[in-house]
Coordinates of C-alpha atoms and ligand atoms in Angstrom, one line a residue:
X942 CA 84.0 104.9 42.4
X943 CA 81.3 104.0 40.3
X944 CA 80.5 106.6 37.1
X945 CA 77.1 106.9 36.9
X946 CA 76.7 109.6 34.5
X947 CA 75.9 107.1 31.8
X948 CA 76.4 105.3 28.9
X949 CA 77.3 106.8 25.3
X950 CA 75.0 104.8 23.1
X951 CA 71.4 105.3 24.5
X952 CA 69.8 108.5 24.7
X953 CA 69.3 111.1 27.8
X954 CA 66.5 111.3 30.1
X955 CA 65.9 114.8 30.9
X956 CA 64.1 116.0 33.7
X957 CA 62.5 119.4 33.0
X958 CA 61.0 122.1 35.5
X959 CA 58.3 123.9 34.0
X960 CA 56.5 126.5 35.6
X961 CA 54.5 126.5 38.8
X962 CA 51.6 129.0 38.0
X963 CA 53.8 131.8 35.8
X964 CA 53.9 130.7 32.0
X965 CA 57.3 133.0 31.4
X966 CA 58.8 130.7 34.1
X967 CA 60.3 128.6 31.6
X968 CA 64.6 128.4 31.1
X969 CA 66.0 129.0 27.8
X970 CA 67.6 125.8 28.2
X971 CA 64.6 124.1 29.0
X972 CA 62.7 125.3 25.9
X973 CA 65.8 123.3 23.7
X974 CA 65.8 120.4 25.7
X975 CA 61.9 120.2 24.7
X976 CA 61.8 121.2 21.5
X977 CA 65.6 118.8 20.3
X978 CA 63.7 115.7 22.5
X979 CA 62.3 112.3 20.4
X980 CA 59.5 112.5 22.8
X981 CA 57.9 114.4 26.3
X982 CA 56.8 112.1 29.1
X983 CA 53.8 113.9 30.5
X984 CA 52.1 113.8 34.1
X985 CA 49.0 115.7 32.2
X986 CA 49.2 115.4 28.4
X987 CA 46.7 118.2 28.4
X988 CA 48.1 120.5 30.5
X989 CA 51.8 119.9 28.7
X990 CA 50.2 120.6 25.4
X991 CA 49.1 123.9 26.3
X992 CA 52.6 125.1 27.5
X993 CA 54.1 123.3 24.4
X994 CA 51.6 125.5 21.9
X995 CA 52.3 128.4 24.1
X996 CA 55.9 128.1 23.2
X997 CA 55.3 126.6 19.6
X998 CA 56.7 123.2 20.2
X999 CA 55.3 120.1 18.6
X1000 CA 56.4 116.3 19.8
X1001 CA 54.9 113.3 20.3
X1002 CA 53.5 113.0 24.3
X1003 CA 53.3 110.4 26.3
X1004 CA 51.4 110.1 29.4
X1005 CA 52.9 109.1 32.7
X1006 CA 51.6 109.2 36.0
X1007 CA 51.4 108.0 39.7
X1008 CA 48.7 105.7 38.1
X1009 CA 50.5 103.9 35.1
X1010 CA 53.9 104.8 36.0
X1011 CA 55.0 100.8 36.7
X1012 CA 53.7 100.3 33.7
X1013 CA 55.1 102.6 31.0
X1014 CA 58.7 102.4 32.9
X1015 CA 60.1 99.6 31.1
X1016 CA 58.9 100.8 27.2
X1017 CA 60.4 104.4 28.0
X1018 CA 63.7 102.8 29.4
X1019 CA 63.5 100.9 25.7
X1020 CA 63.3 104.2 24.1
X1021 CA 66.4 105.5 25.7
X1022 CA 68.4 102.2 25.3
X1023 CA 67.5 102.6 22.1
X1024 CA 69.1 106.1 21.4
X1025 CA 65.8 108.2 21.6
X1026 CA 66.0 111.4 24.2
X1027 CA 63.5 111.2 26.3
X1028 CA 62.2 114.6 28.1
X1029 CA 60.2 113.9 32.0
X1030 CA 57.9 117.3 32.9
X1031 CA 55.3 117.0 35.9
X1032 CA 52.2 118.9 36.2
X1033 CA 54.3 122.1 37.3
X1034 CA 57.6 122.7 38.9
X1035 CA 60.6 119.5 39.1
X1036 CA 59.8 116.6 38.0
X1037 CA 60.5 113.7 41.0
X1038 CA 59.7 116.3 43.9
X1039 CA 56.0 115.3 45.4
X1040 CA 55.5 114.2 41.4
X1041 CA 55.9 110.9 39.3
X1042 CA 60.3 111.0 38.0
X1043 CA 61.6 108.7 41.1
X1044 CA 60.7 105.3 39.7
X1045 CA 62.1 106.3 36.1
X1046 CA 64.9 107.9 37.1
X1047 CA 66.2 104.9 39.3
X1048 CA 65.3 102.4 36.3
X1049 CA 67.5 104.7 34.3
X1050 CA 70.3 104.7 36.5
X1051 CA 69.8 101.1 36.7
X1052 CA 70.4 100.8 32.8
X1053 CA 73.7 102.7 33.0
X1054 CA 71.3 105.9 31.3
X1055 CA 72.4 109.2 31.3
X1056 CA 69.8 111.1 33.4
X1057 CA 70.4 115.4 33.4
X1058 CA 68.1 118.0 35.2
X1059 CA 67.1 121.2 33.3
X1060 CA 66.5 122.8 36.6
X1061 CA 64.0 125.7 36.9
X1062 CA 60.8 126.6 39.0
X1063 CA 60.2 124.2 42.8
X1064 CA 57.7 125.6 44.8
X1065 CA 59.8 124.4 47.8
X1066 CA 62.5 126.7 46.9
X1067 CA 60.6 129.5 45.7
X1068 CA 59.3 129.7 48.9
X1069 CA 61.7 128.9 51.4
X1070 CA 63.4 131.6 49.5
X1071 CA 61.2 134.5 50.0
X1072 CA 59.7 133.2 53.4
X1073 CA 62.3 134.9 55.6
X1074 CA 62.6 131.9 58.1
X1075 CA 66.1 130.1 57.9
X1076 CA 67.4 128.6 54.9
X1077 CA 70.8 127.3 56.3
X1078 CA 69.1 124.2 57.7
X1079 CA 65.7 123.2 56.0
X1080 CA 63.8 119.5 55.6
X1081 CA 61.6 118.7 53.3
X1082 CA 58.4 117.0 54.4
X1083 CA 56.2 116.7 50.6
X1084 CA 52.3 115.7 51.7
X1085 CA 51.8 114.6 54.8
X1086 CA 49.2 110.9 55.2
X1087 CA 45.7 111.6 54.7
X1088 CA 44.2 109.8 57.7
X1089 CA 43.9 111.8 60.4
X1090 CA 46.0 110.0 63.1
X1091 CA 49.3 109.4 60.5
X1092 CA 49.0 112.6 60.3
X1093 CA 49.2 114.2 64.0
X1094 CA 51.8 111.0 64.6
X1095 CA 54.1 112.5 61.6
X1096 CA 53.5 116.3 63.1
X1097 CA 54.3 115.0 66.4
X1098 CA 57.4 113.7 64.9
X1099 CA 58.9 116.6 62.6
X1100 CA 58.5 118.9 66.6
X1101 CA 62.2 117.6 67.5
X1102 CA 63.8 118.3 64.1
X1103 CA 65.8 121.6 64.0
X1104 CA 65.9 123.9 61.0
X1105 CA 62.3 125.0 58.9
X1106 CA 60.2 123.0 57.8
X1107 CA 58.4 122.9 54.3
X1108 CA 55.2 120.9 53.4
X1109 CA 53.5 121.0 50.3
X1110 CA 49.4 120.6 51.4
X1111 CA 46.3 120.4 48.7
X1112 CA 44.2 123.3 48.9
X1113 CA 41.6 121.3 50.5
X1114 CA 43.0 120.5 53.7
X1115 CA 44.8 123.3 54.5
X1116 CA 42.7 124.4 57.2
X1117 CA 42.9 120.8 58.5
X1118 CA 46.3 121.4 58.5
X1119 CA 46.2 124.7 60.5
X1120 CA 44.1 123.3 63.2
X1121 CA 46.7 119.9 63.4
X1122 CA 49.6 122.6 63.4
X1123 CA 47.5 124.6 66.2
X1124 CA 47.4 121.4 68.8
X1125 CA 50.9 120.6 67.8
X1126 CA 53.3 123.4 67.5
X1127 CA 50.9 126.2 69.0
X1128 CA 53.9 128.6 69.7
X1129 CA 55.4 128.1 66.0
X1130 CA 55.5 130.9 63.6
X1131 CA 54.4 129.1 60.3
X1132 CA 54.5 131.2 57.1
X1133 CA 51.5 130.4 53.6
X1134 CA 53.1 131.2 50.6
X1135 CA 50.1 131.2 48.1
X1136 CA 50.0 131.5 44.5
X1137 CA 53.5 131.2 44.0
X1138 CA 54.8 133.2 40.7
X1139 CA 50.3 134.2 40.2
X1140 CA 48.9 137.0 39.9
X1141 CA 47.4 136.6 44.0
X1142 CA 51.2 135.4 45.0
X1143 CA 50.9 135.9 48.8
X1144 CA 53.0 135.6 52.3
X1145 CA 51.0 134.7 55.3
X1146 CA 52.9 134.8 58.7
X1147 CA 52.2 133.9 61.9
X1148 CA 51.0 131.3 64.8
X1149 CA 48.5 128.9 63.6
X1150 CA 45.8 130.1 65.5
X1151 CA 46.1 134.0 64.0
X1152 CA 46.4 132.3 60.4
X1153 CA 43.1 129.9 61.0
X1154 CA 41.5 133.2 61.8
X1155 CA 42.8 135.2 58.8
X1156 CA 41.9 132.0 56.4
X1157 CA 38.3 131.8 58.2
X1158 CA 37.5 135.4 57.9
X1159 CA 39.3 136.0 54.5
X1160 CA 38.5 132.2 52.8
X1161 CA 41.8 132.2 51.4
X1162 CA 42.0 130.3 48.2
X1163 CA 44.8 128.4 46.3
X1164 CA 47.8 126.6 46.5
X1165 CA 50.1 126.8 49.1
X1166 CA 53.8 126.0 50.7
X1167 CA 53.4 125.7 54.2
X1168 CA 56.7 126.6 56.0
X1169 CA 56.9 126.1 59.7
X1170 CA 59.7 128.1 62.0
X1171 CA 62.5 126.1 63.9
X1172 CA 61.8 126.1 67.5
Ligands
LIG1365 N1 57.0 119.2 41.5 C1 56.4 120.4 42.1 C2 57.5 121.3 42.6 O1 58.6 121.2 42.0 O2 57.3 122.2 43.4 C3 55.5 120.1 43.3 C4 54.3 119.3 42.8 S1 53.2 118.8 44.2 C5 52.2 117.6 43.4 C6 52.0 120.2 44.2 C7 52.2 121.0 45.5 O3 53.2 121.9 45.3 C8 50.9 121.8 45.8 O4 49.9 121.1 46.5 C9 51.5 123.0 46.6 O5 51.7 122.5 48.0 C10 52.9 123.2 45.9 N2 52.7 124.2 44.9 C11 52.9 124.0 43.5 N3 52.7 125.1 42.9 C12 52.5 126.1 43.8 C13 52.3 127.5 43.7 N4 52.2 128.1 42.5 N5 52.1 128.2 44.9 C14 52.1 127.5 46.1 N6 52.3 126.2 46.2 C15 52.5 125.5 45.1

């Protein structure tokens, strides 16, 4: 069996949950990891700094995203061959999951690179964990395409697979995706968490026809974890 939990001479890339909407969502451990880092790999430089002040941490920030990710890869994996620890934090929640940390991570493990979560706030889990629909079997479906018909195709593909389902949507199209859940899985009761750890933290359950009408009437507003029943 292969070790891959790294080599002693470069440095560790750490992959850091932050929080998803609650600023006190933040693990003790995490704050260290941050604070004893060389440098923080940012999706949002921005909105990294304003946790980091929050929290009274100051290190050099560098960004990285699903638009320059191919490119900063190979100077970061430097870095850590190089001895520097190197901290990964997304916009909000685990790094990797629906956010840039995939491509680095496997570059990493490629390099013989230690690579260590500092795990802490995932909207999939939060949710899945206060929905009430079974957690013994669950898949995780991330973002469904944008086009319209990849998107009814992949819908019409998740109706065989048993367990609950849990899809991360933008706020945007989630009345789209009501009205796609309404053709496809009519019968299915589908649960909107909203506002996860915020102040307007919400449940929403039912078929997705009753929660087209409640968003309609009520123009809900926010992010959201759609969770969809077994069958
Ligand atoms: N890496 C993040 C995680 O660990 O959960 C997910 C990032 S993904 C780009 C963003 C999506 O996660 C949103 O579109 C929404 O579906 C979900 N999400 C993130 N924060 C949320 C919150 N506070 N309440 C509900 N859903 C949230």
């Amino acid at each position: 069996m292969k070790d891959v939990s790294g080599n002693s001479n470069s440095g560790t890339l750490y992959l850091v949950a932050t929080p998803i909407g609650n600023m006190e969502d933040i693990t003790l451990r995490a704050l260290r990891v941050l604070g004893e880092s060389d440098v923080i790999v940012a999706e949002d430089t921005r909105r990294t700094g304003i946790l980091l002040k929050h929290y009274e941490i100051k290190k050099p920030l560098i960004s990285y995203h699903g638009f320059n990710e191919a490119r900063r890869t190979p100077a970061i994996i430097e870095r850590l061959l190089g001895g520097d620890d190197v901290a990964l934090v997304s916009d909000a929640g685990m790094p990797g999951i629906s956010d840039p940390g995939l491509r680095i991570v496997q570059a990493a493990r490629h390099e013989g690179i230690r690579v260590e979560p500092i795990p802490g706030p995932c909207a999939l889990v939060a949710a899945l964990s206060a929905s009430g629909l079974q957690t013994d079997e669950f898949h995780f479906i991330g973002f469904l395409p944008h086009k319209s018909g990849k998107r009814m195709k992949r819908l019409e593909s998740l109706k065989s697979i048993p367990g609950t389902l849990v899809l991360y949507e933008s706020p945007y199209r989630i009345e789209k995706l009501l009205r796609e859940m309404n053709e496809v899985f009519p019968e299915r009761r589908i649960v909107l968490a909203r506002e996860l750890t915020k102040k307007f933290e919400e449940f929403l359950a039912g078929t997705p026809g009753e929660l087209l009408d409640t968003y309609c009437s009520r123009k809900i507003k926010g992010e959201f974890v759609v969770l969809v029943s077994p069958m």
